[in-house]
Short mmCIF file of C-alpha atoms and ligand atoms in Angstrom, two decimals:
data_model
loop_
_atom_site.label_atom_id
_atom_site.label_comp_id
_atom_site.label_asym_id
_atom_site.label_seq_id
_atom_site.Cartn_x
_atom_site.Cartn_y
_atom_site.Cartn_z
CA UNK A 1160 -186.09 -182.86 -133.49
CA UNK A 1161 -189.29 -185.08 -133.08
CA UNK A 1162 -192.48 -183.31 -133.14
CA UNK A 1163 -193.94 -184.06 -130.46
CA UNK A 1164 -196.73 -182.57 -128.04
CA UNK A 1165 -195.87 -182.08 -124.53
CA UNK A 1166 -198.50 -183.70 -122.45
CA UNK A 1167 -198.94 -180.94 -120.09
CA UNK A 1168 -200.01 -178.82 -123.42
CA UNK A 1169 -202.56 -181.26 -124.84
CA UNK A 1170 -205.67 -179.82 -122.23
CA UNK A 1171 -204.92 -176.82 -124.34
CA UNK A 1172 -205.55 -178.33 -127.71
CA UNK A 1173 -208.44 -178.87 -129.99
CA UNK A 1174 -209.17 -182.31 -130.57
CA UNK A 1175 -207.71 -183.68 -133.47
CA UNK A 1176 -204.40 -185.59 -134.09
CA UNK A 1177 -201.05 -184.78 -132.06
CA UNK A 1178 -197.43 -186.83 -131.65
CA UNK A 1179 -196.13 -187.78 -127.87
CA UNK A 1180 -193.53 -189.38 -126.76
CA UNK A 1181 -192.32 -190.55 -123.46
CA UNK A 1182 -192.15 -193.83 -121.64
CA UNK A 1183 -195.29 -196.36 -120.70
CA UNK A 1184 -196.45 -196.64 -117.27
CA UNK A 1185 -198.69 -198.98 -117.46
CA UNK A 1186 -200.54 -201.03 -119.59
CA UNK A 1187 -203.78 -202.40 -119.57
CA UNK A 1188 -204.47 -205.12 -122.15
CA UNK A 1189 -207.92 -205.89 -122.80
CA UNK A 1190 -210.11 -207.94 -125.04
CA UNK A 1191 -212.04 -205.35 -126.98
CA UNK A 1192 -209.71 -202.20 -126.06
CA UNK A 1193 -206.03 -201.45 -124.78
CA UNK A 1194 -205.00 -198.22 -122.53
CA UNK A 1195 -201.91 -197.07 -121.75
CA UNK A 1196 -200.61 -194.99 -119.64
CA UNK A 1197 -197.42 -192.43 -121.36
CA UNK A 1198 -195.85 -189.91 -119.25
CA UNK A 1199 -192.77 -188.05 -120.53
CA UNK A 1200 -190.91 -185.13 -117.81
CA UNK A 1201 -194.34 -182.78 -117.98
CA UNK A 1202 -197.29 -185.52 -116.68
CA UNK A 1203 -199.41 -188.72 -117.88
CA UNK A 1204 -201.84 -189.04 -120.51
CA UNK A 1205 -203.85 -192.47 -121.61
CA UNK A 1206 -203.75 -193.55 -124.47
CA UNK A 1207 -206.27 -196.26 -125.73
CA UNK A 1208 -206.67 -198.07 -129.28
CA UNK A 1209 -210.11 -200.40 -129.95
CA UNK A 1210 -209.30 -203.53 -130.55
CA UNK A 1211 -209.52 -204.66 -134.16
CA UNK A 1212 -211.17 -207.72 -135.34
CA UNK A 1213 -207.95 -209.12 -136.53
CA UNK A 1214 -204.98 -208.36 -134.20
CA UNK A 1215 -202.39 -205.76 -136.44
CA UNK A 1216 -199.13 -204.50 -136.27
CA UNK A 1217 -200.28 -201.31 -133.25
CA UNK A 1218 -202.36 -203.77 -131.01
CA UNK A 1219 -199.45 -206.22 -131.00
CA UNK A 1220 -197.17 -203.26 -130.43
CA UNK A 1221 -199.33 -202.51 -127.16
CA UNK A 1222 -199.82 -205.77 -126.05
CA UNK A 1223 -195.75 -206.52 -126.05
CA UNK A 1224 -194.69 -203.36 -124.99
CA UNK A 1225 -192.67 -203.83 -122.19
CA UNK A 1226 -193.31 -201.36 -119.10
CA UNK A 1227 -190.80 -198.19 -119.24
CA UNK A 1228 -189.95 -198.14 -122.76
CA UNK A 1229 -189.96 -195.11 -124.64
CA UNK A 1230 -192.10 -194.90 -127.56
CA UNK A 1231 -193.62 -192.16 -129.64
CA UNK A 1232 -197.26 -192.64 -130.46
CA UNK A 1233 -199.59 -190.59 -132.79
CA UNK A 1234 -203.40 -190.44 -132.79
CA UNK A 1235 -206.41 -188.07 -132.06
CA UNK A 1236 -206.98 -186.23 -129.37
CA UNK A 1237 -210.01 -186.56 -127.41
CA UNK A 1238 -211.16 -184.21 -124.75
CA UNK A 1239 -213.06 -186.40 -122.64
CA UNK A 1240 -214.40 -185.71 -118.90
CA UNK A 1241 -214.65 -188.87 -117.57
CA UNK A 1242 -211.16 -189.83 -118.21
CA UNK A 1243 -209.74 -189.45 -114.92
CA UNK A 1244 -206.11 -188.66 -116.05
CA UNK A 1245 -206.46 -185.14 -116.89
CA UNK A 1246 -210.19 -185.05 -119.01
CA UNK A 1247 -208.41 -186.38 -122.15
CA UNK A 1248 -207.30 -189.21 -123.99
CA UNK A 1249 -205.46 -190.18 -126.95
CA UNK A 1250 -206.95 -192.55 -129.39
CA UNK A 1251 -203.89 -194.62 -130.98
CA UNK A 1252 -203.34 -194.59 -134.59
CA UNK A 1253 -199.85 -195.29 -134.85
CA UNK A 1254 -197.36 -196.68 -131.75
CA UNK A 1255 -194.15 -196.75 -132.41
CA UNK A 1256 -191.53 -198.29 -130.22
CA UNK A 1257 -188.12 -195.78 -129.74
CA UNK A 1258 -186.31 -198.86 -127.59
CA UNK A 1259 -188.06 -201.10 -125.54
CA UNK A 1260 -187.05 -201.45 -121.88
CA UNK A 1261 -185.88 -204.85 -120.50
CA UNK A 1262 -188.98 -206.85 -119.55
CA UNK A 1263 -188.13 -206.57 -115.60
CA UNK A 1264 -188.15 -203.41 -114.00
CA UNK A 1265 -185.30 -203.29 -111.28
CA UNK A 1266 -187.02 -200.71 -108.70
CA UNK A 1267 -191.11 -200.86 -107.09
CA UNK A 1268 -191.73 -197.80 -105.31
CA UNK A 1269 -191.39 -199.55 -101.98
CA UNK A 1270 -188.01 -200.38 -103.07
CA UNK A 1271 -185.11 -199.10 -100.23
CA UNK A 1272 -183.68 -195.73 -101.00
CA UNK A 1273 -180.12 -197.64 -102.02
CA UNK A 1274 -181.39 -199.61 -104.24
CA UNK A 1275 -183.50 -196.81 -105.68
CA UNK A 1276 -180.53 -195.30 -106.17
CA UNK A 1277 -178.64 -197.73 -107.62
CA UNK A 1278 -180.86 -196.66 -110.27
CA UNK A 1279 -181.34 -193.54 -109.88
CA UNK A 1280 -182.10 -193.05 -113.74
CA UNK A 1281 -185.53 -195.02 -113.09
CA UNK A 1282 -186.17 -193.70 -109.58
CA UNK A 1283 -186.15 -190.30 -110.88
CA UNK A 1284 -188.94 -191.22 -113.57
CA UNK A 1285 -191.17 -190.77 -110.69
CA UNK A 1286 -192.47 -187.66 -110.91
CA UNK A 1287 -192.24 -186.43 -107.33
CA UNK A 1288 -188.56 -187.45 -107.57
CA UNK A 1289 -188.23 -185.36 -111.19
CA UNK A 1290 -190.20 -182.04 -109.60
CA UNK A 1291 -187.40 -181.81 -107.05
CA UNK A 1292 -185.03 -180.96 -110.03
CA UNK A 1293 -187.42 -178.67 -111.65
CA UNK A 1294 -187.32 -176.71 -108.41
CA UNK A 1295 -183.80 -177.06 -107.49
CA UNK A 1296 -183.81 -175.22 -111.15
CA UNK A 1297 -186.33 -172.35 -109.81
CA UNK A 1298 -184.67 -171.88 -106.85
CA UNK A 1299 -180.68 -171.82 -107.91
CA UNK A 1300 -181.94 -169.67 -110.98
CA UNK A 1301 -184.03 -167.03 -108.84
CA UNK A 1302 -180.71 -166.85 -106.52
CA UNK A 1303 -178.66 -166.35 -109.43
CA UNK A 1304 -180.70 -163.56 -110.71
CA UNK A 1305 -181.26 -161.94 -107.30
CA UNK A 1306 -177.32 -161.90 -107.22
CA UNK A 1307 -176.67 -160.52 -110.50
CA UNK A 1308 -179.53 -157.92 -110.03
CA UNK A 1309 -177.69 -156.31 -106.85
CA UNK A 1310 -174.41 -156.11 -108.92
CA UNK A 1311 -172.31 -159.79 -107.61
CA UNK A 1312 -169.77 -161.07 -109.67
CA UNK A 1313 -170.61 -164.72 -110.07
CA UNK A 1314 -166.62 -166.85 -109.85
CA UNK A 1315 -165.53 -170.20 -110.68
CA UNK A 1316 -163.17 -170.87 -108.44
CA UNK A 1317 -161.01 -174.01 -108.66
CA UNK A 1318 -161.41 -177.70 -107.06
CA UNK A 1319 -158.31 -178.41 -106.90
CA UNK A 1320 -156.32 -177.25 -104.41
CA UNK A 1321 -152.22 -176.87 -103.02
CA UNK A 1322 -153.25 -176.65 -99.64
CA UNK A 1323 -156.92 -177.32 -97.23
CA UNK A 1324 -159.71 -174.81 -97.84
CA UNK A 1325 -161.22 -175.15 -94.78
CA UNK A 1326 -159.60 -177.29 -92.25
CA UNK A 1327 -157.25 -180.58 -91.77
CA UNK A 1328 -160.25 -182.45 -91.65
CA UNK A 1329 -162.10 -184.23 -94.11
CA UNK A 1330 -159.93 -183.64 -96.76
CA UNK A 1331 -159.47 -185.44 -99.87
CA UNK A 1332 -156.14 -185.81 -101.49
CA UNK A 1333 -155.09 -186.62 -104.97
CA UNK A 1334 -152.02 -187.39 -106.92
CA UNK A 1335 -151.09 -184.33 -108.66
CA UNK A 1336 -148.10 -185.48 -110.87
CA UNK A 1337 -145.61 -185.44 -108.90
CA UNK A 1338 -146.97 -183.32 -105.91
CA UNK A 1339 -150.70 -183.92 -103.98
CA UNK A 1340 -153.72 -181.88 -104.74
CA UNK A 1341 -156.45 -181.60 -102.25
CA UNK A 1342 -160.11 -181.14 -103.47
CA UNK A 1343 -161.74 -178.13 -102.36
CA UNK A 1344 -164.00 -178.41 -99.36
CA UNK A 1345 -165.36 -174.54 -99.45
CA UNK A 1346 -164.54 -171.98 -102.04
CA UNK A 1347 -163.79 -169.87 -98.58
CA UNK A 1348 -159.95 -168.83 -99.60
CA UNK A 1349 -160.92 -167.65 -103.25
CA UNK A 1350 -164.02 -165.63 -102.50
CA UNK A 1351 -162.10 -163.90 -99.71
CA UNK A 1352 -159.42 -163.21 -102.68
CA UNK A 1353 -162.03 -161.51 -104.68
CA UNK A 1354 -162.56 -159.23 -101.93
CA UNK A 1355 -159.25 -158.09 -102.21
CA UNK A 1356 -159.48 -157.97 -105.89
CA UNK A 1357 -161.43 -155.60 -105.01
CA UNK A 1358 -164.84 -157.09 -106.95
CA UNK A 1359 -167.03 -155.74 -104.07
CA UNK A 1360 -169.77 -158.91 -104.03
CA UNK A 1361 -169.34 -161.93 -105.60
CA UNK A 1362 -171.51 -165.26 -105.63
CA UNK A 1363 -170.80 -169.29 -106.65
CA UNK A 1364 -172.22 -172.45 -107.19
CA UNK A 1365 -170.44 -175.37 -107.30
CA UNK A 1366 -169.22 -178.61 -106.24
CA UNK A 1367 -167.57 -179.14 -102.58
CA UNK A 1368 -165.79 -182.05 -101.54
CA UNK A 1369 -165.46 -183.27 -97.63
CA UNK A 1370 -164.06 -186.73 -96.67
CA UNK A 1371 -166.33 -186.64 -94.44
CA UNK A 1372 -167.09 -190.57 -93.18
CA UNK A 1373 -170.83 -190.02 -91.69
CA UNK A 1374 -173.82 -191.47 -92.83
CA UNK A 1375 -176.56 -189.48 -91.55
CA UNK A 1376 -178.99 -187.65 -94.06
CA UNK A 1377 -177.42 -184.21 -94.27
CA UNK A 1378 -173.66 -185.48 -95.26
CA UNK A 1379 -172.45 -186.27 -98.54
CA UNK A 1380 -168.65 -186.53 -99.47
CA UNK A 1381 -169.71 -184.21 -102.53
CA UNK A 1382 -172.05 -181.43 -101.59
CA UNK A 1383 -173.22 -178.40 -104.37
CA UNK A 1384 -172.20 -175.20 -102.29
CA UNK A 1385 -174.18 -171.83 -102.96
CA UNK A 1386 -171.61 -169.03 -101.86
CA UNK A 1387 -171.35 -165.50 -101.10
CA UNK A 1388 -168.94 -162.76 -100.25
CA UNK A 1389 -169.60 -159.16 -100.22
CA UNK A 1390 -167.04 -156.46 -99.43
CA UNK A 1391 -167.73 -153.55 -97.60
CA UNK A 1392 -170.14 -154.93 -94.34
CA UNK A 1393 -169.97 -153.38 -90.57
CA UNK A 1394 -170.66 -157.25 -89.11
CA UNK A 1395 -172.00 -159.99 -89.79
CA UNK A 1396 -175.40 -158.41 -89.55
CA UNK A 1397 -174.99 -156.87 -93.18
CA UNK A 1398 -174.24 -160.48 -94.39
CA UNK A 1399 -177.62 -162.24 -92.56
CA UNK A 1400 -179.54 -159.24 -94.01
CA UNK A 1401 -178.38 -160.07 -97.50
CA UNK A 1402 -179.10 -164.13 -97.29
CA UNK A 1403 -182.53 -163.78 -96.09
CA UNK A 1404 -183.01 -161.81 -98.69
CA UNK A 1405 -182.10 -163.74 -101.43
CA UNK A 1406 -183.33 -167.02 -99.71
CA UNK A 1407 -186.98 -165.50 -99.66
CA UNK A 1408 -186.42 -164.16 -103.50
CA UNK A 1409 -185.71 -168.40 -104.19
CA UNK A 1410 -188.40 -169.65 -102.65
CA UNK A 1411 -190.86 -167.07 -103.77
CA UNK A 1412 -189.92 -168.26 -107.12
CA UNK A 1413 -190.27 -171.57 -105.78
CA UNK A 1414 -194.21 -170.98 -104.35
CA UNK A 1415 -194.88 -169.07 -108.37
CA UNK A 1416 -193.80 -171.45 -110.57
CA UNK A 1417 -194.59 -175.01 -108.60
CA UNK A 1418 -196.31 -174.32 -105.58
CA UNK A 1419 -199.38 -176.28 -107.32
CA UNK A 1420 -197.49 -178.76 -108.67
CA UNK A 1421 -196.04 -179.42 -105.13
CA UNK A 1422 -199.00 -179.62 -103.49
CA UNK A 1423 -200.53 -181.98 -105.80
CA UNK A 1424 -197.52 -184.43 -106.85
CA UNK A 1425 -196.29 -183.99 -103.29
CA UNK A 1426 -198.62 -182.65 -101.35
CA UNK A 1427 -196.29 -180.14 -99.81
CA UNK A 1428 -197.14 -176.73 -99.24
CA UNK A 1429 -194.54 -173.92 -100.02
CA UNK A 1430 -193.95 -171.66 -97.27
CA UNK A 1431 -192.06 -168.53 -98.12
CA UNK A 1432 -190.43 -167.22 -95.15
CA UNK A 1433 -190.97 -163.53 -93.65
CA UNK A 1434 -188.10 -160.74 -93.16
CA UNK A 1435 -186.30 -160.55 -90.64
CA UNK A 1436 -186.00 -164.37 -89.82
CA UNK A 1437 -185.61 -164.98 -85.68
CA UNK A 1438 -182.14 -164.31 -84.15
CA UNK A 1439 -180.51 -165.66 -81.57
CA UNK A 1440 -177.18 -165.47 -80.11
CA UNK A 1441 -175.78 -169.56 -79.36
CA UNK A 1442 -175.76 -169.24 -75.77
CA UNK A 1443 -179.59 -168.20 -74.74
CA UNK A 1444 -180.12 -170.72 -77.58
CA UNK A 1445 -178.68 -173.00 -75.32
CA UNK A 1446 -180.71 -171.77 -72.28
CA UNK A 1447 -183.73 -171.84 -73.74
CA UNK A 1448 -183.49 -175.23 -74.75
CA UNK A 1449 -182.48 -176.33 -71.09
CA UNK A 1450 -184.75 -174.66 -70.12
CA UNK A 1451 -187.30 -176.76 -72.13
CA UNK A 1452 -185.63 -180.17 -70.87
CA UNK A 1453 -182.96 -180.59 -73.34
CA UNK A 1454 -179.15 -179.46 -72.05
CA UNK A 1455 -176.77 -179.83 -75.20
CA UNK A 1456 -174.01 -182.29 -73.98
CA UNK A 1457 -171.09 -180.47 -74.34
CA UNK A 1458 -171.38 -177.08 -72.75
CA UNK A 1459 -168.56 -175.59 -74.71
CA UNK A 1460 -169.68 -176.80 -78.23
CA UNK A 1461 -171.87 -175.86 -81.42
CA UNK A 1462 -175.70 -177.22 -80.82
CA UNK A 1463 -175.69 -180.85 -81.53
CA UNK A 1464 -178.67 -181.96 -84.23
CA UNK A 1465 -181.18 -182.87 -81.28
CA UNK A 1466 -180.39 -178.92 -79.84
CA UNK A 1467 -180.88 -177.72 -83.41
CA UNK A 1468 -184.59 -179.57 -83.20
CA UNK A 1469 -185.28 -178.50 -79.94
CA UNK A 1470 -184.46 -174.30 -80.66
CA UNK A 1471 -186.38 -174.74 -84.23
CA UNK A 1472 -188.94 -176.34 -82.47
CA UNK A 1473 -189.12 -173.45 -79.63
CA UNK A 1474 -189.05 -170.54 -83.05
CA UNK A 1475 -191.83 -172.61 -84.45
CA UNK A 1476 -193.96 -172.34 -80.96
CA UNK A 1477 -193.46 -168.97 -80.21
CA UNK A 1478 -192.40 -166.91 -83.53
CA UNK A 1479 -194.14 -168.83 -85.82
CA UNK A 1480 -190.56 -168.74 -88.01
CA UNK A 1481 -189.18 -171.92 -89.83
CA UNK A 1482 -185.75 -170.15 -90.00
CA UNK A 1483 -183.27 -168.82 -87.31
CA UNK A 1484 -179.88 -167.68 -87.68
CA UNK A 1485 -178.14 -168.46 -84.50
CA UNK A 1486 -175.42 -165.94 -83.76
CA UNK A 1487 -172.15 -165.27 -81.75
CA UNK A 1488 -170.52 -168.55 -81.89
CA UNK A 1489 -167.44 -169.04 -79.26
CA UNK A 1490 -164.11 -168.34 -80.82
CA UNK A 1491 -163.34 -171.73 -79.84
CA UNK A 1492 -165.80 -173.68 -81.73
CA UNK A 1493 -165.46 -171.51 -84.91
CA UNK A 1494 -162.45 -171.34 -87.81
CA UNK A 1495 -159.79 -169.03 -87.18
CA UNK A 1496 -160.84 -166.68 -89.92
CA UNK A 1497 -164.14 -165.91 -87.93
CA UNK A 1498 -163.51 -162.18 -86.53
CA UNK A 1499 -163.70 -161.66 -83.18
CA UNK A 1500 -166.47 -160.03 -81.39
CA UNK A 1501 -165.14 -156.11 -80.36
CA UNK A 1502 -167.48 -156.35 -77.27
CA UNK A 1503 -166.24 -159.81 -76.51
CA UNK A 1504 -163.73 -161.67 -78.03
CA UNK A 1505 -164.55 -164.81 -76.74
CA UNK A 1506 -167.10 -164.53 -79.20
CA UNK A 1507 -167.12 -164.33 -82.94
CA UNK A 1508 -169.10 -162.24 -85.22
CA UNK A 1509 -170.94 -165.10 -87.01
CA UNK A 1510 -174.52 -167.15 -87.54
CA UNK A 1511 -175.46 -171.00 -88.45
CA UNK A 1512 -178.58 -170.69 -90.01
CA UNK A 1513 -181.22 -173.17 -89.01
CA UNK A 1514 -183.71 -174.21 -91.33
CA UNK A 1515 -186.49 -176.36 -89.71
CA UNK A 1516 -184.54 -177.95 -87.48
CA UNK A 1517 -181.18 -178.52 -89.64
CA UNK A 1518 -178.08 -176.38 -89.87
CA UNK A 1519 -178.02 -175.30 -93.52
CA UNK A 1520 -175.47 -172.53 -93.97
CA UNK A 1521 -172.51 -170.80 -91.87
CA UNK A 1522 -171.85 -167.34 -92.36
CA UNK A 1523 -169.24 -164.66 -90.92
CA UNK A 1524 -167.25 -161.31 -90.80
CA UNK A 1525 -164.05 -162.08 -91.62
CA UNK A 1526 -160.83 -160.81 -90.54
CA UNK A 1527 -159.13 -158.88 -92.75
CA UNK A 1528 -156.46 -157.55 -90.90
CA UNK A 1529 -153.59 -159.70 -91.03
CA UNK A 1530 -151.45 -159.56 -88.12
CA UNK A 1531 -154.55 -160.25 -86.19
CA UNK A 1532 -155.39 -163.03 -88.72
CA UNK A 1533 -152.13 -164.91 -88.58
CA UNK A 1534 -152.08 -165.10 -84.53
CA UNK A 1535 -155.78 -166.13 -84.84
CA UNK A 1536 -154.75 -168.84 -86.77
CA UNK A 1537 -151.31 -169.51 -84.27
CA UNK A 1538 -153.63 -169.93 -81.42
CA UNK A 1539 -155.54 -172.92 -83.29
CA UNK A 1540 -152.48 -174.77 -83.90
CA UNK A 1541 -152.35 -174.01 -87.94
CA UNK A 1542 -149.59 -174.22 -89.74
CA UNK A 1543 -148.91 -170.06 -91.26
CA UNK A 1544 -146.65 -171.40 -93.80
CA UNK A 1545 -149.33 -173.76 -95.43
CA UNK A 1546 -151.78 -170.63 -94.89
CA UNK A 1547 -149.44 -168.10 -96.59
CA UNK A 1548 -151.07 -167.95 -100.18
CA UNK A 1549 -154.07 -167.42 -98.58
CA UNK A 1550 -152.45 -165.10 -95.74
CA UNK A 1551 -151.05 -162.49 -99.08
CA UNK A 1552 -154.31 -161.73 -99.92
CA UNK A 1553 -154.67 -159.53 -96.81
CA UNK A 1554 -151.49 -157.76 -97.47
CA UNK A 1555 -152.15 -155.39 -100.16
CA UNK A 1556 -154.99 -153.60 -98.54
CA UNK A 1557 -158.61 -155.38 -98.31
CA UNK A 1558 -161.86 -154.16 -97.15
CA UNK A 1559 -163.89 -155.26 -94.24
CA UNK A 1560 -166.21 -158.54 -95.68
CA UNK A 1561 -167.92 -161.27 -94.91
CA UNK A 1562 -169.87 -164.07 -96.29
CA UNK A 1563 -171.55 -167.69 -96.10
CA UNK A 1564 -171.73 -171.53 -97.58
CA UNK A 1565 -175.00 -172.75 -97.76
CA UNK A 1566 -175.67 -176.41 -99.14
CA UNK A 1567 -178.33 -177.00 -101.50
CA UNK A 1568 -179.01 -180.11 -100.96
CA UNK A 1569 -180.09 -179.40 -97.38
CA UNK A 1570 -182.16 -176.87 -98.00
CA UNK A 1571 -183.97 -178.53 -100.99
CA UNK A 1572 -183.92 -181.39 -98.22
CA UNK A 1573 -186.13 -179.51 -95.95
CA UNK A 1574 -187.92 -177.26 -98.11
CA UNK A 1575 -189.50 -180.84 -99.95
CA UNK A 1576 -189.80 -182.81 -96.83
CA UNK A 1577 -187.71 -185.31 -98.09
CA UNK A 1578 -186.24 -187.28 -95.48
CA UNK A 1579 -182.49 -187.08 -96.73
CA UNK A 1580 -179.92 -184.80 -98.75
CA UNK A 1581 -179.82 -188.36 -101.38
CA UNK A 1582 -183.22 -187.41 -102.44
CA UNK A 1583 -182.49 -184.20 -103.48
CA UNK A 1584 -178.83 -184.49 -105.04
CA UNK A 1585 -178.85 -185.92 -108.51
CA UNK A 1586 -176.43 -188.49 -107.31
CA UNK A 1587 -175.24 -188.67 -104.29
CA UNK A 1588 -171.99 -189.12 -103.02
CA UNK A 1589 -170.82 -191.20 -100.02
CA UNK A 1590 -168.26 -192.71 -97.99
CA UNK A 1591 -170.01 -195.80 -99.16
CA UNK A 1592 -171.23 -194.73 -103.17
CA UNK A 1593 -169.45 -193.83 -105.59
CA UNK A 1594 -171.99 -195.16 -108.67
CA UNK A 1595 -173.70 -194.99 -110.33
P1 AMO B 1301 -169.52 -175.10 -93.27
O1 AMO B 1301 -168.41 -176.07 -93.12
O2 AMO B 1301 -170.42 -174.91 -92.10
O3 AMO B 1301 -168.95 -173.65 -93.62
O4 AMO B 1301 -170.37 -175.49 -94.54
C1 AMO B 1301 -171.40 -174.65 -95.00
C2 AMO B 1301 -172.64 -175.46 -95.33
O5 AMO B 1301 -172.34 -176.43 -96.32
C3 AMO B 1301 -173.14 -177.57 -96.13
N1 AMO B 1301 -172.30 -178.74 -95.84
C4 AMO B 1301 -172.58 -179.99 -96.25
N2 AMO B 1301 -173.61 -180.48 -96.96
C5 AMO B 1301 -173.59 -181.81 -97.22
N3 AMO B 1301 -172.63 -182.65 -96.82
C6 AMO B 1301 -171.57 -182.20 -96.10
N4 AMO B 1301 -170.61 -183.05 -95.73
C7 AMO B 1301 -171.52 -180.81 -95.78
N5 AMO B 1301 -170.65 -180.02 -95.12
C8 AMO B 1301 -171.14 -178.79 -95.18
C9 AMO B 1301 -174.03 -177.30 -94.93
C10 AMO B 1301 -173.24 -176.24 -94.18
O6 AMO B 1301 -174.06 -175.44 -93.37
N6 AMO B 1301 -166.51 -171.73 -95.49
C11 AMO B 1301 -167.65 -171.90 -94.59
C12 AMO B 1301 -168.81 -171.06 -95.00
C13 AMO B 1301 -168.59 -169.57 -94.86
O7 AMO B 1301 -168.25 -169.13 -93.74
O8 AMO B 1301 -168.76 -168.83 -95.85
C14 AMO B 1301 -168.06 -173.37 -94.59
O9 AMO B 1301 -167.71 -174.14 -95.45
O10 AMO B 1301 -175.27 -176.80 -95.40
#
């Protein structure tokens, strides 16, 4: 490995000499002394060399230096207030070039968010664009840990697929020698089956797939899904209790480890949510917002996005809550594996959770008894012999359980106040990008 210094730990060393390495920023060439500016993934430091009477082998280095190479540099380090970047500078002794960068960079920072990602490798030099991954790192790691803490299983379960996880729709088919495979768009079927494996709670994270042809900022064709499924539950009340749970354990991680780095780099402050977030069941959702001036076109549907705004908007005002889990969804508008209210079964026992404004996760009791689970599914049309590997799970004695698919994208989305899910997937995926 290089020896190098991390800038973020030079404030902490004496002066004297120390190895970086990273890419250059900026240059500024001058007649009697040269700065540059070197960040690598932990911040910027300048570097400057004096000028020497006759040009040599480091001030040529400098003054060629194309912007965005990577180079590893050794010198002295100088603690020095009035340097504005960080109270410290570098003085070069030795600059050595690791590959230069072509002399033209590609992407400005007003550059359009396609073509920034059409090179995504340079647009996520930026640092506000890196931090997103360092906390997308906090945040799936502190939900990890909360899960394996309370005693979940975490699954891999596979991609590939003999019949749809979740619906018809938006599905993706592959050749599969000589058959078709579908891709995966939930891991719904196989974290039910762990419930009847009897594993009691299980969690994953992975890849979902939806052929799903929108282009608005909260769709992607390939999606990171955070799952749960715990056995066990007397509604879908257990299951709400457990994700705000582990949501506030991620973003209290979140506020610890970056919460000054967001607020500097980003200027974003991190809000950590209080228990119990605001519930409220779809249909006074959908009075109160008509009541407010906004009627959600189609009477018998899920909230549209502008009703989503309009109830977050009405929990802002008067609970002072960026979250709320909206409950009780009509049978009609939810999947045939929803159970059934007992009080009403019009009405199933389930919750989109609404996170500033945008649906971020769908969660349910499921039903587990099969005979009521296989006319469930008759009365939406599906097809019981495509749903039989799925429907054999429930015959060998399952508990009660329930669960929820959250995307991460979405709520990294919202909790950075970036305006869409591109800027906080690694690379996105959509009906019209495929690259890089
Ligand atoms: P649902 O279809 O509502 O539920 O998906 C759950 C969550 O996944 C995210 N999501 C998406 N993110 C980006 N692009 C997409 N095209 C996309 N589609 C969905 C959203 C959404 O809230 N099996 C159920 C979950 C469950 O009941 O456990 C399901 O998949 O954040």
């Amino acid at each position: 490995m290089t020896d190098r210094t991390l800038v973020r730990d030079l404030a902490q060393l004496p002066e004297g000499p120390v190895t970086v390495g990273g890419w250059v920023e900026t240059v500024r060439d001058q007649k009697k002394v040269q700065f540059v500016v070197l960040r690598d993934e932990s911040g910027a430091v300048q570097l400057v060399r004096q000028r020497p009477a006759e040009e040599d082998d480091v001030s040529r280095a400098i003054a060629s230096v194309p912007l965005g190479s990577f180079v590893r540099v050794s010198g002295t380090l100088k603690h020095d207030e009035r340097v504005k970047l960080g109270g410290l500078e570098v003085a070069v002794a030795a600059f050595d070039v690791v590959t230069a960068s072509e002399p033209e960079q590609p992407i400005a920072a007003d550059s359009s968010v396609d073509k920034r990602l059409d090179w995504r490798f340079l647009d996520l030099r930026n640092p506000g664009n890196e931090l997103v991954f360092q906390v997308q790192t906090t945040f799936e790691h502190a939900l990890r840990t909360w899960w394996v803490e309370h005693g979940y299983v975490e699954i891999h379960t596979p991609k590939l697929m003999a019949s749809p996880s979740e619906s018809r729709a938006e599905l993706f088919q592959v050749p599969y020698f000589e058959s078709t495979a579908y891709l995966a768009q939930s891991p719904q079927h196989f974290k039910q089956m762990a419930q009847a494996a009897g594993f009691g709670k299980v969690f994953e994270i992975a890849p979902a797939f939806r052929a799903d042809p929108s282009f608005t900022a909260r769709h992607a064709t390939e999606f990171t899904s955070i799952d749960a499924e715990i056995s066990w539950i007397d509604s879908h009340e257990d299951v709400m209790a457990m994700h705000e749970e582990v949501l506030v354990a991620g973003f209290e991680a979140v506020r610890d480890k970056h919460g000054e780095d967001l607020e500097r780099v980003l200027g974003i402050p991190v809000t950590v949510p209080s228990r119990p977030f605001p519930r409220i069941p779809l249909a006074e959702a959908k009075r109160i917002v008509a009541e407010r001036g906004y009627v959600v076109p189609r009477a018998d549907e899920d909230m549209d996005p502008e009703g989503e705004r309009r109830i977050a908007a009405y929990v802002r005002e008067e609970l002072g809550h960026d979250f709320v889990f909206l409950t009780d969804y009509a049978s009609s508008i939810r999947p045939f594996y929803h159970m059934r209210s007992e009080a009403d079964p019009a009405l199933t026992k389930s919750y989109d959770l609404v996170y500033r404004g945008t649906e971020i996760s769908t969660g349910a009791q499921r039903e587990h008894r099969v005979d009521v689970l296989e006319t469930q599914a008759r009365e939406k049309g599906l097809d019981t012999d495509e749903l039989a590997g799925y429907l054999e799970f429930f015959r060998y004695g399952i508990p009660a359980h329930g669960g929820f698919g959250m995307g991460l994208a979405r709520v990294l989305m919202l909790m950075l106040e970036r305006q869409s899910i591109r800027e906080t997937t690694y690379l996105f995926r959509g009906p019209n990008r495929l690259r890089p």
